[in-house]
Amino acid sequence: MKRLILPLTAFLFFIMEGSFANLLAGDIFGGDKIIVPRFIMILVAFITIYGSRRTGMVYGFILGIMYDVVYTEILGIYMFMLPFFAYLIAKIMRIFQSNLLVTILTSLVFITLLEVIVYQINLLIGFAHMEFNTFLEIRLVPTLLLNLAFLIVFSYPLKRMIEKQELESAGE
Amino acid sequence: MPQFFNKKLILLLAGIIVLVALIGFSMRERETLSWPEQFFKDTTGWFANAFDKPVSAVTGLFENLSDLQNTYDENAKLKARLGEYVQIKTEVQALKKENADLRKILDKEDDLSKYSPIQATVIGRNPDRWNELITINKGEMNGIETNMAVITADGLIGKIKSTTPTTATVQLVSSGDPNNKISASIVQQDAANGIIEGYDDKQGYLLMKRIPFDKEIKIGSIVETSGLGGVFPSRLIVGKVVEVKVDQNGLNQTAYLEPATDFYDIKNVIVVKREVVGDEEAKGEGKE
């Protein structure tokens, strides 16, 4: 049963992202801003840092495929980016100490990277028509603020949960 | 040559090739999704539907509270318009009867504006908001097909992009997808046809392109679907003209429309099934 906690959390985050997106698009949060929940990216970053690189990349790949199929209907982008980012995060984390603050900052940096790269790909295939300044103003800044709030609330429980899982699987 | 054979580099390059191939594959206009995609969408759709119920209950409570604050003002306004409404209603009834009589005389039963509605609830939205897609809780089993029009109480919001047995994906009019086109016409004395494609993110205006340059367009005119596209019924309200610009080559005009509906706050939608089947549809190629 305990082994299922992480996959279930991942699935819950995945569903939450879709429902949240509809909620955040509403007028309560200001309809003219585009706020993108990036909970999956955060989860992949945490798994990579507190778990292992391999687990991080596997989760990134599976969640990425599901994201592409269920949400964006453009296959490939997230399926490729999430495991690739997990790999990069693992490389970077060899240099830094992994305390909670560094983890939060790393997550935010990689959310920014993800946003910018996905924006560029969409520009390339003709889905995005936004200028870079507009992108920064109505999309990137609100997105980072939301995800920072999410990180502040959930980073500690997430860290504990993943570390516990890691200990258990190492002990077997 | 072991140093040229860097495994990671090759993996990365292979990944990029697969990425480009997959993007290319999904950019084609596909009529149906492959079965693994349908399976994923159906399963997550079921969970999203279950998850949506408590969430919408809580948000609904907050919204009701804020609605209560405006009730007094709204009530006063509505009362003032009630008199107007009765008059319009009798007028509409007379016109409807006259229309039916005239149709009978002409022996013309078909009407592009006739449709049957299917109610649905929004259970999710594409979080990465480049391709504006929403998921609804009705699918093929409820009679929903690709390319049907989707409206809210205020007007048109989009069309069905793909379906699975129990869910369907709606592509909003505001989506940046280059394949996302809707044929529309401006309602005025001398009606002008054009195609709605593109959205101005900053101002929130829809772009209606390819209007002939010699048409004079009145600012403030209502824009409706024309029903010429194949599966859309006519006379679904899209928006109002706020600005007109002549294209660079001077052959066409582009009108900027203020959308009639809010593309942000969407909870309940109506999928519209046109009663008159287009020629193309009858031949079995339901492509717009």
Coordinates of C-alpha atoms in Angstrom, one line a residue:
Chain A
M1 CA 0.0 0.0 0.0
K2 CA 2.8 2.4 1.0
R3 CA 4.4 1.9 -2.4
L4 CA 1.4 3.3 -4.1
I5 CA 1.6 6.7 -2.3
L6 CA 3.9 8.3 -4.7
P7 CA 2.2 7.2 -7.9
L8 CA -1.2 8.2 -6.4
T9 CA 0.1 11.6 -5.5
A10 CA 1.5 12.1 -9.0
F11 CA -1.9 11.2 -10.5
L12 CA -3.7 13.5 -8.1
F13 CA -1.3 16.3 -9.0
F14 CA -2.0 15.6 -12.7
I15 CA -5.8 15.8 -12.3
M16 CA -5.4 18.8 -10.0
E17 CA -3.5 20.7 -12.7
G18 CA -6.5 20.4 -15.1
S19 CA -9.1 21.4 -12.6
F20 CA -7.0 24.2 -11.2
A21 CA -6.3 25.6 -14.7
N22 CA -10.1 26.0 -15.2
L23 CA -10.5 27.6 -11.8
L24 CA -7.5 29.9 -12.3
A25 CA -8.8 31.0 -15.6
G26 CA -11.9 32.4 -13.9
D27 CA -12.5 36.0 -13.0
I28 CA -11.5 35.6 -9.4
F29 CA -7.8 35.6 -10.2
G30 CA -8.1 38.3 -12.9
G31 CA -9.1 36.9 -16.3
D32 CA -6.5 38.8 -18.3
K33 CA -3.6 37.0 -16.7
I34 CA -2.6 33.5 -17.7
I35 CA -1.6 31.5 -14.6
V36 CA -0.2 28.0 -15.3
P37 CA -0.1 25.5 -12.5
R38 CA 3.2 23.5 -12.8
F39 CA 2.7 21.0 -10.0
I40 CA 4.0 18.1 -12.1
M41 CA 7.2 19.9 -12.8
I42 CA 7.6 20.6 -9.1
L43 CA 6.9 17.0 -8.3
V44 CA 9.4 15.7 -10.8
A45 CA 12.0 18.1 -9.4
F46 CA 11.4 17.0 -5.8
I47 CA 11.5 13.3 -6.8
T48 CA 14.8 13.9 -8.6
I49 CA 16.4 15.7 -5.7
Y50 CA 15.2 13.7 -2.7
G51 CA 14.7 10.4 -4.5
S52 CA 16.9 9.3 -7.4
R53 CA 17.6 10.5 -10.9
R54 CA 16.2 7.4 -12.4
T55 CA 12.8 7.6 -10.6
G56 CA 12.7 11.3 -11.5
M57 CA 13.2 10.6 -15.2
V58 CA 10.7 7.7 -15.2
Y59 CA 8.0 9.9 -13.5
G60 CA 8.8 12.8 -15.8
F61 CA 8.4 10.6 -18.9
I62 CA 5.1 9.0 -17.8
L63 CA 3.6 12.2 -16.6
G64 CA 4.8 14.0 -19.7
I65 CA 3.1 11.5 -22.0
M66 CA -0.1 11.8 -20.1
Y67 CA 0.1 15.6 -20.2
D68 CA 0.6 15.6 -23.9
V69 CA -2.2 13.1 -24.6
V70 CA -4.8 14.4 -22.2
Y71 CA -4.2 18.1 -22.0
T72 CA -2.2 19.7 -24.9
E73 CA -3.0 17.3 -27.7
I74 CA 0.4 18.1 -29.2
L75 CA 2.4 15.0 -28.6
G76 CA 6.1 15.1 -27.7
I77 CA 6.8 18.4 -26.0
Y78 CA 6.3 17.5 -22.3
M79 CA 7.2 13.8 -22.9
F80 CA 10.7 15.0 -23.9
M81 CA 11.1 18.1 -21.7
L82 CA 10.2 16.6 -18.3
P83 CA 12.7 13.7 -18.2
F84 CA 15.4 15.9 -19.8
F85 CA 14.9 18.4 -17.0
A86 CA 15.0 15.7 -14.4
Y87 CA 18.4 14.7 -15.8
L88 CA 19.6 18.4 -15.7
I89 CA 18.4 18.8 -12.2
A90 CA 20.3 15.7 -11.1
K91 CA 23.5 17.1 -12.7
I92 CA 23.0 20.5 -11.0
M93 CA 22.3 19.1 -7.6
R94 CA 25.7 17.5 -7.5
I95 CA 27.1 21.0 -7.1
F96 CA 24.6 22.4 -4.6
Q97 CA 23.6 21.1 -1.2
S98 CA 20.1 20.0 -1.2
N99 CA 18.4 22.0 1.5
L100 CA 14.8 23.1 1.1
L101 CA 15.5 26.6 0.0
V102 CA 17.8 25.5 -2.8
T103 CA 15.2 23.0 -3.9
I104 CA 12.5 25.6 -4.1
L105 CA 14.8 27.9 -6.1
T106 CA 15.8 25.2 -8.5
S107 CA 12.1 24.3 -9.0
L108 CA 11.3 27.9 -9.9
V109 CA 14.3 28.2 -12.2
F110 CA 13.2 25.1 -14.1
I111 CA 9.6 26.2 -14.2
T112 CA 10.8 29.4 -15.9
L113 CA 13.0 27.4 -18.3
L114 CA 10.0 25.1 -19.1
E115 CA 7.7 28.1 -19.7
V116 CA 10.2 29.8 -22.0
I117 CA 11.0 26.7 -24.0
V118 CA 7.4 25.7 -24.4
Y119 CA 6.7 29.3 -25.5
Q120 CA 9.4 29.1 -28.1
I121 CA 8.2 25.8 -29.5
N122 CA 4.7 27.1 -29.7
L123 CA 5.9 30.2 -31.5
L124 CA 7.7 27.9 -33.9
I125 CA 4.7 25.7 -34.7
G126 CA 2.4 28.8 -35.0
F127 CA 0.2 28.3 -31.9
A128 CA 1.6 31.3 -30.0
H129 CA 1.4 34.9 -31.3
M130 CA 2.5 36.6 -28.1
E131 CA 5.4 39.0 -28.0
F132 CA 8.1 38.3 -25.5
N133 CA 7.2 41.3 -23.3
T134 CA 3.6 40.3 -23.2
F135 CA 4.6 36.8 -22.4
L136 CA 6.6 38.0 -19.4
E137 CA 3.9 40.3 -18.1
I138 CA 0.7 38.3 -18.4
R139 CA 2.1 34.8 -18.2
L140 CA 5.5 34.2 -16.7
V141 CA 5.3 36.4 -13.6
P142 CA 1.8 35.3 -12.5
T143 CA 2.7 31.7 -13.1
L144 CA 5.9 32.0 -11.0
L145 CA 3.9 33.6 -8.2
L146 CA 1.3 30.9 -8.1
N147 CA 3.9 28.1 -8.1
L148 CA 5.9 29.8 -5.4
A149 CA 2.9 29.9 -3.2
F150 CA 2.3 26.2 -3.9
L151 CA 5.9 25.4 -3.1
I152 CA 5.8 27.3 0.2
V153 CA 2.8 25.3 1.3
F154 CA 3.7 21.9 0.0
S155 CA 7.5 21.7 -0.2
Y156 CA 8.0 20.3 3.3
P157 CA 5.4 17.6 3.2
L158 CA 6.5 16.6 -0.3
K159 CA 10.1 16.3 0.8
R160 CA 9.2 14.2 3.8
M161 CA 7.0 11.9 1.8
I162 CA 9.6 11.3 -0.9
E163 CA 12.4 10.8 1.6
K164 CA 10.4 8.2 3.5
Q165 CA 9.6 6.3 0.3
E166 CA 13.2 6.3 -0.7
L167 CA 14.3 5.0 2.7
E168 CA 11.8 2.2 2.5
S169 CA 12.7 1.1 -1.0
A170 CA 16.4 1.3 0.0
G171 CA 15.8 -0.9 3.1
E172 CA 14.2 -3.7 1.1
Chain B
M1 CA 36.1 5.1 -31.6
P2 CA 34.6 5.1 -28.2
Q3 CA 34.8 8.9 -27.7
F4 CA 32.5 9.6 -30.7
F5 CA 30.0 7.1 -29.4
N6 CA 28.7 9.1 -26.5
K7 CA 25.6 7.3 -25.5
K8 CA 23.9 10.2 -23.8
L9 CA 24.4 12.5 -26.8
I10 CA 22.9 10.0 -29.1
L11 CA 20.0 9.5 -26.8
L12 CA 19.4 13.2 -26.7
L13 CA 19.5 13.5 -30.5
A14 CA 17.2 10.6 -30.9
G15 CA 14.9 12.2 -28.4
I16 CA 14.8 15.5 -30.4
I17 CA 14.1 13.6 -33.6
V18 CA 11.2 11.7 -32.0
L19 CA 10.0 15.0 -30.5
V20 CA 9.9 16.7 -33.9
A21 CA 8.2 13.7 -35.5
L22 CA 5.5 13.5 -32.8
I23 CA 4.8 17.3 -33.1
G24 CA 4.4 16.9 -36.8
F25 CA 2.1 13.9 -36.4
S26 CA -0.2 15.8 -33.9
M27 CA -0.3 19.0 -36.0
R28 CA -2.2 17.2 -38.8
E29 CA -5.9 17.6 -38.6
R30 CA -6.9 14.2 -37.2
E31 CA -10.5 13.1 -37.3
T32 CA -10.2 10.5 -34.6
L33 CA -7.7 9.8 -31.8
S34 CA -5.8 6.6 -31.5
W35 CA -7.2 4.1 -29.0
P36 CA -4.4 4.6 -26.3
E37 CA -5.1 8.3 -26.4
Q38 CA -8.9 7.6 -26.0
F39 CA -8.2 5.3 -23.2
F40 CA -6.0 7.8 -21.3
K41 CA -8.5 10.6 -21.8
D42 CA -11.4 8.5 -20.7
T43 CA -9.8 7.2 -17.6
T44 CA -8.5 10.7 -16.5
G45 CA -11.8 12.1 -17.5
W46 CA -13.6 9.9 -15.0
F47 CA -11.3 10.9 -12.2
A48 CA -11.5 14.6 -13.2
N49 CA -15.2 14.4 -13.1
A50 CA -15.2 12.9 -9.6
F51 CA -12.6 15.5 -8.5
D52 CA -14.6 18.4 -10.0
K53 CA -17.7 17.9 -7.9
P54 CA -16.3 19.0 -4.5
V55 CA -14.2 21.7 -6.1
S56 CA -17.1 23.3 -7.9
A57 CA -19.2 23.0 -4.8
V58 CA -16.8 25.1 -2.8
T59 CA -16.2 27.7 -5.6
G60 CA -19.9 27.8 -6.3
L61 CA -20.5 28.8 -2.6
F62 CA -18.0 31.7 -2.9
E63 CA -19.6 32.9 -6.2
N64 CA -23.0 32.8 -4.7
L65 CA -21.9 35.0 -1.9
S66 CA -20.5 37.6 -4.2
D67 CA -23.6 37.4 -6.4
L68 CA -25.7 38.2 -3.4
Q69 CA -24.0 41.5 -3.0
N70 CA -25.2 42.7 -6.4
T71 CA -28.7 41.4 -6.2
Y72 CA -30.4 44.7 -5.3
D73 CA -28.9 46.6 -8.2
E74 CA -29.5 43.8 -10.7
N75 CA -33.1 43.5 -9.6
A76 CA -33.8 47.2 -10.2
K77 CA -32.3 46.9 -13.7
L78 CA -34.2 43.8 -14.6
K79 CA -37.5 45.2 -13.5
A80 CA -36.9 48.2 -15.8
R81 CA -36.4 45.9 -18.7
L82 CA -39.3 43.6 -18.0
G83 CA -41.8 45.9 -19.8
E84 CA -39.6 45.9 -22.8
Y85 CA -39.4 42.1 -22.8
V86 CA -43.2 41.5 -23.0
Q87 CA -43.3 43.7 -26.1
I88 CA -40.4 41.9 -27.8
K89 CA -41.9 38.5 -27.0
T90 CA -45.2 39.2 -28.7
E91 CA -43.3 40.6 -31.6
V92 CA -41.1 37.5 -31.9
Q93 CA -44.2 35.3 -31.8
A94 CA -45.8 37.1 -34.6
L95 CA -42.6 37.0 -36.6
K96 CA -42.1 33.3 -36.0
K97 CA -45.6 32.5 -37.2
E98 CA -45.1 34.7 -40.3
N99 CA -41.8 33.0 -41.0
A100 CA -43.3 29.5 -40.7
D101 CA -46.1 30.5 -43.0
L102 CA -43.8 31.9 -45.6
R103 CA -41.6 28.8 -45.4
K104 CA -44.7 26.7 -46.1
I105 CA -45.5 28.8 -49.1
L106 CA -42.0 28.4 -50.4
D107 CA -41.9 24.7 -49.6
K108 CA -38.6 25.1 -47.8
E109 CA -38.2 23.0 -44.6
D110 CA -34.5 23.2 -44.1
D111 CA -33.1 25.9 -41.9
L112 CA -29.4 26.3 -41.2
S113 CA -30.1 27.9 -37.8
K114 CA -32.0 24.9 -36.4
Y115 CA -30.2 22.8 -33.9
S116 CA -30.6 20.4 -31.0
P117 CA -28.6 21.1 -27.8
I118 CA -26.6 18.8 -25.6
Q119 CA -25.8 20.1 -22.1
A120 CA -22.3 19.5 -20.6
T121 CA -20.1 20.5 -17.7
V122 CA -16.4 21.5 -18.0
I123 CA -14.2 19.1 -16.0
G124 CA -10.8 20.4 -17.0
R125 CA -8.7 22.7 -19.0
N126 CA -5.4 22.5 -20.7
P127 CA -3.1 23.9 -18.0
D128 CA -0.5 25.1 -20.6
R129 CA -2.7 27.6 -22.1
W130 CA -1.2 27.9 -25.6
N131 CA -3.7 25.7 -27.3
E132 CA -6.9 26.7 -25.5
L133 CA -8.7 23.4 -24.9
I134 CA -11.3 22.4 -22.3
T135 CA -12.6 19.0 -21.5
I136 CA -16.3 18.3 -21.1
N137 CA -18.1 15.4 -19.4
K138 CA -20.1 14.3 -22.5
G139 CA -18.8 12.2 -25.4
E140 CA -19.6 10.0 -28.3
M141 CA -22.1 8.1 -26.2
N142 CA -24.1 11.3 -25.8
G143 CA -24.0 11.9 -29.6
I144 CA -21.2 14.4 -29.7
E145 CA -19.1 14.4 -32.9
T146 CA -16.0 16.2 -34.1
N147 CA -16.4 19.8 -35.4
M148 CA -19.7 20.5 -33.6
A149 CA -20.2 24.0 -32.4
V150 CA -20.1 24.7 -28.6
I151 CA -21.9 27.7 -27.0
T152 CA -22.6 29.1 -23.6
A153 CA -25.7 31.2 -22.8
D154 CA -24.0 34.3 -24.2
G155 CA -22.7 33.0 -27.5
L156 CA -20.2 30.8 -29.4
I157 CA -17.1 29.6 -27.5
G158 CA -15.6 27.0 -29.8
K159 CA -15.9 23.7 -31.5
I160 CA -15.3 20.0 -30.7
K161 CA -11.8 19.0 -31.5
S162 CA -11.8 15.4 -30.5
T163 CA -14.0 12.9 -28.8
T164 CA -13.7 9.8 -26.7
P165 CA -16.7 7.6 -25.6
T166 CA -17.3 9.6 -22.4
T167 CA -15.5 12.9 -22.8
A168 CA -14.9 15.5 -25.5
T169 CA -12.3 18.2 -26.0
V170 CA -13.5 21.7 -27.0
Q171 CA -11.1 24.0 -28.8
L172 CA -11.9 27.6 -27.9
V173 CA -12.3 30.3 -30.6
S174 CA -9.4 32.1 -28.8
S175 CA -7.0 29.2 -29.4
G176 CA -3.9 30.1 -31.3
D177 CA -4.0 26.9 -33.4
P178 CA -3.5 27.9 -37.1
N179 CA -6.1 25.3 -38.1
N180 CA -8.8 26.9 -35.9
K181 CA -11.1 28.7 -38.3
I182 CA -14.7 29.5 -38.2
S183 CA -16.8 31.1 -41.0
A184 CA -18.8 34.1 -39.8
S185 CA -20.8 37.0 -41.1
I186 CA -21.3 40.6 -39.9
V187 CA -25.0 41.4 -39.5
Q188 CA -25.8 44.7 -41.2
Q189 CA -27.8 46.0 -44.2
D190 CA -25.1 44.7 -46.5
A191 CA -23.9 41.5 -44.7
A192 CA -20.2 40.8 -45.0
N193 CA -18.7 37.3 -44.7
G194 CA -15.3 36.5 -43.3
I195 CA -13.3 33.9 -41.4
I196 CA -12.5 34.1 -37.7
E197 CA -8.9 33.1 -37.1
G198 CA -6.6 34.3 -34.4
Y199 CA -6.9 36.1 -31.1
D200 CA -5.2 39.2 -29.7
D201 CA -4.0 38.0 -26.3
K202 CA -3.3 41.5 -25.0
Q203 CA -6.6 43.2 -25.8
G204 CA -8.7 40.1 -25.8
Y205 CA -10.1 40.7 -29.3
L206 CA -10.9 38.0 -31.9
L207 CA -9.7 38.6 -35.4
M208 CA -12.1 38.2 -38.3
K209 CA -10.1 38.1 -41.5
R210 CA -10.7 37.9 -45.3
I211 CA -13.6 40.4 -45.5
P212 CA -13.7 41.9 -49.0
F213 CA -12.2 45.4 -49.0
D214 CA -15.2 47.1 -50.6
K215 CA -17.6 46.2 -47.7
E216 CA -18.4 49.0 -45.4
I217 CA -18.4 47.7 -41.9
K218 CA -20.2 49.6 -39.1
I219 CA -18.5 49.6 -35.7
G220 CA -20.7 47.9 -33.2
S221 CA -22.4 45.5 -35.6
I222 CA -23.0 42.0 -34.3
V223 CA -21.1 39.0 -35.8
E224 CA -22.7 35.6 -36.1
T225 CA -21.7 32.2 -37.5
S226 CA -22.7 32.0 -41.1
G227 CA -23.4 28.3 -41.2
L228 CA -21.4 28.0 -44.4
G229 CA -18.6 26.0 -42.9
G230 CA -20.5 22.6 -43.0
V231 CA -21.3 21.5 -39.5
F232 CA -22.0 24.8 -37.6
P233 CA -25.5 26.1 -37.5
S234 CA -26.0 29.7 -38.5
R235 CA -26.9 32.6 -36.2
L236 CA -24.8 31.8 -33.2
I237 CA -23.5 35.1 -31.8
V238 CA -19.8 35.5 -31.8
G239 CA -19.2 39.1 -30.9
K240 CA -19.3 42.7 -31.8
V241 CA -17.1 44.7 -34.2
V242 CA -14.9 47.2 -32.4
E243 CA -12.3 48.1 -35.0
V244 CA -11.6 47.6 -38.7
K245 CA -8.3 47.6 -40.5
V246 CA -7.4 47.1 -44.1
D247 CA -4.8 44.4 -44.7
Q248 CA -1.3 45.2 -46.0
N249 CA -2.1 44.3 -49.6
G250 CA -5.3 46.2 -49.6
L251 CA -7.5 43.3 -50.8
N252 CA -9.0 42.3 -47.6
Q253 CA -10.1 43.9 -44.3
T254 CA -9.7 42.5 -40.8
A255 CA -12.3 43.3 -38.2
Y256 CA -11.5 43.1 -34.5
L257 CA -14.3 41.6 -32.5
E258 CA -15.1 41.9 -28.8
P259 CA -16.2 38.3 -28.0
A260 CA -19.8 37.9 -26.7
T261 CA -18.7 35.3 -24.2
D262 CA -16.0 35.2 -21.6
F263 CA -13.3 32.7 -22.6
Y264 CA -12.0 32.5 -19.1
D265 CA -14.9 31.7 -16.8
I266 CA -16.5 28.7 -18.4
K267 CA -18.4 26.1 -16.4
N268 CA -21.4 24.9 -18.3
V269 CA -21.6 24.6 -22.0
I270 CA -24.0 23.5 -24.7
V271 CA -22.9 21.4 -27.6
V272 CA -24.9 22.2 -30.7
K273 CA -26.0 19.6 -33.2
R274 CA -27.2 21.1 -36.5
E275 CA -30.3 19.5 -37.9
V276 CA -29.6 20.2 -41.5
V277 CA -26.7 18.1 -42.6
G278 CA -24.3 19.7 -45.0
D279 CA -23.5 18.3 -48.4
E280 CA -19.9 17.4 -47.4
E281 CA -21.2 15.7 -44.3
A282 CA -23.6 13.6 -46.3
K283 CA -20.8 12.4 -48.6
G284 CA -19.1 11.1 -45.5
E285 CA -16.2 13.6 -45.3
G286 CA -17.2 15.8 -42.4
K287 CA -14.3 18.1 -42.9
E288 CA -14.6 21.9 -42.8

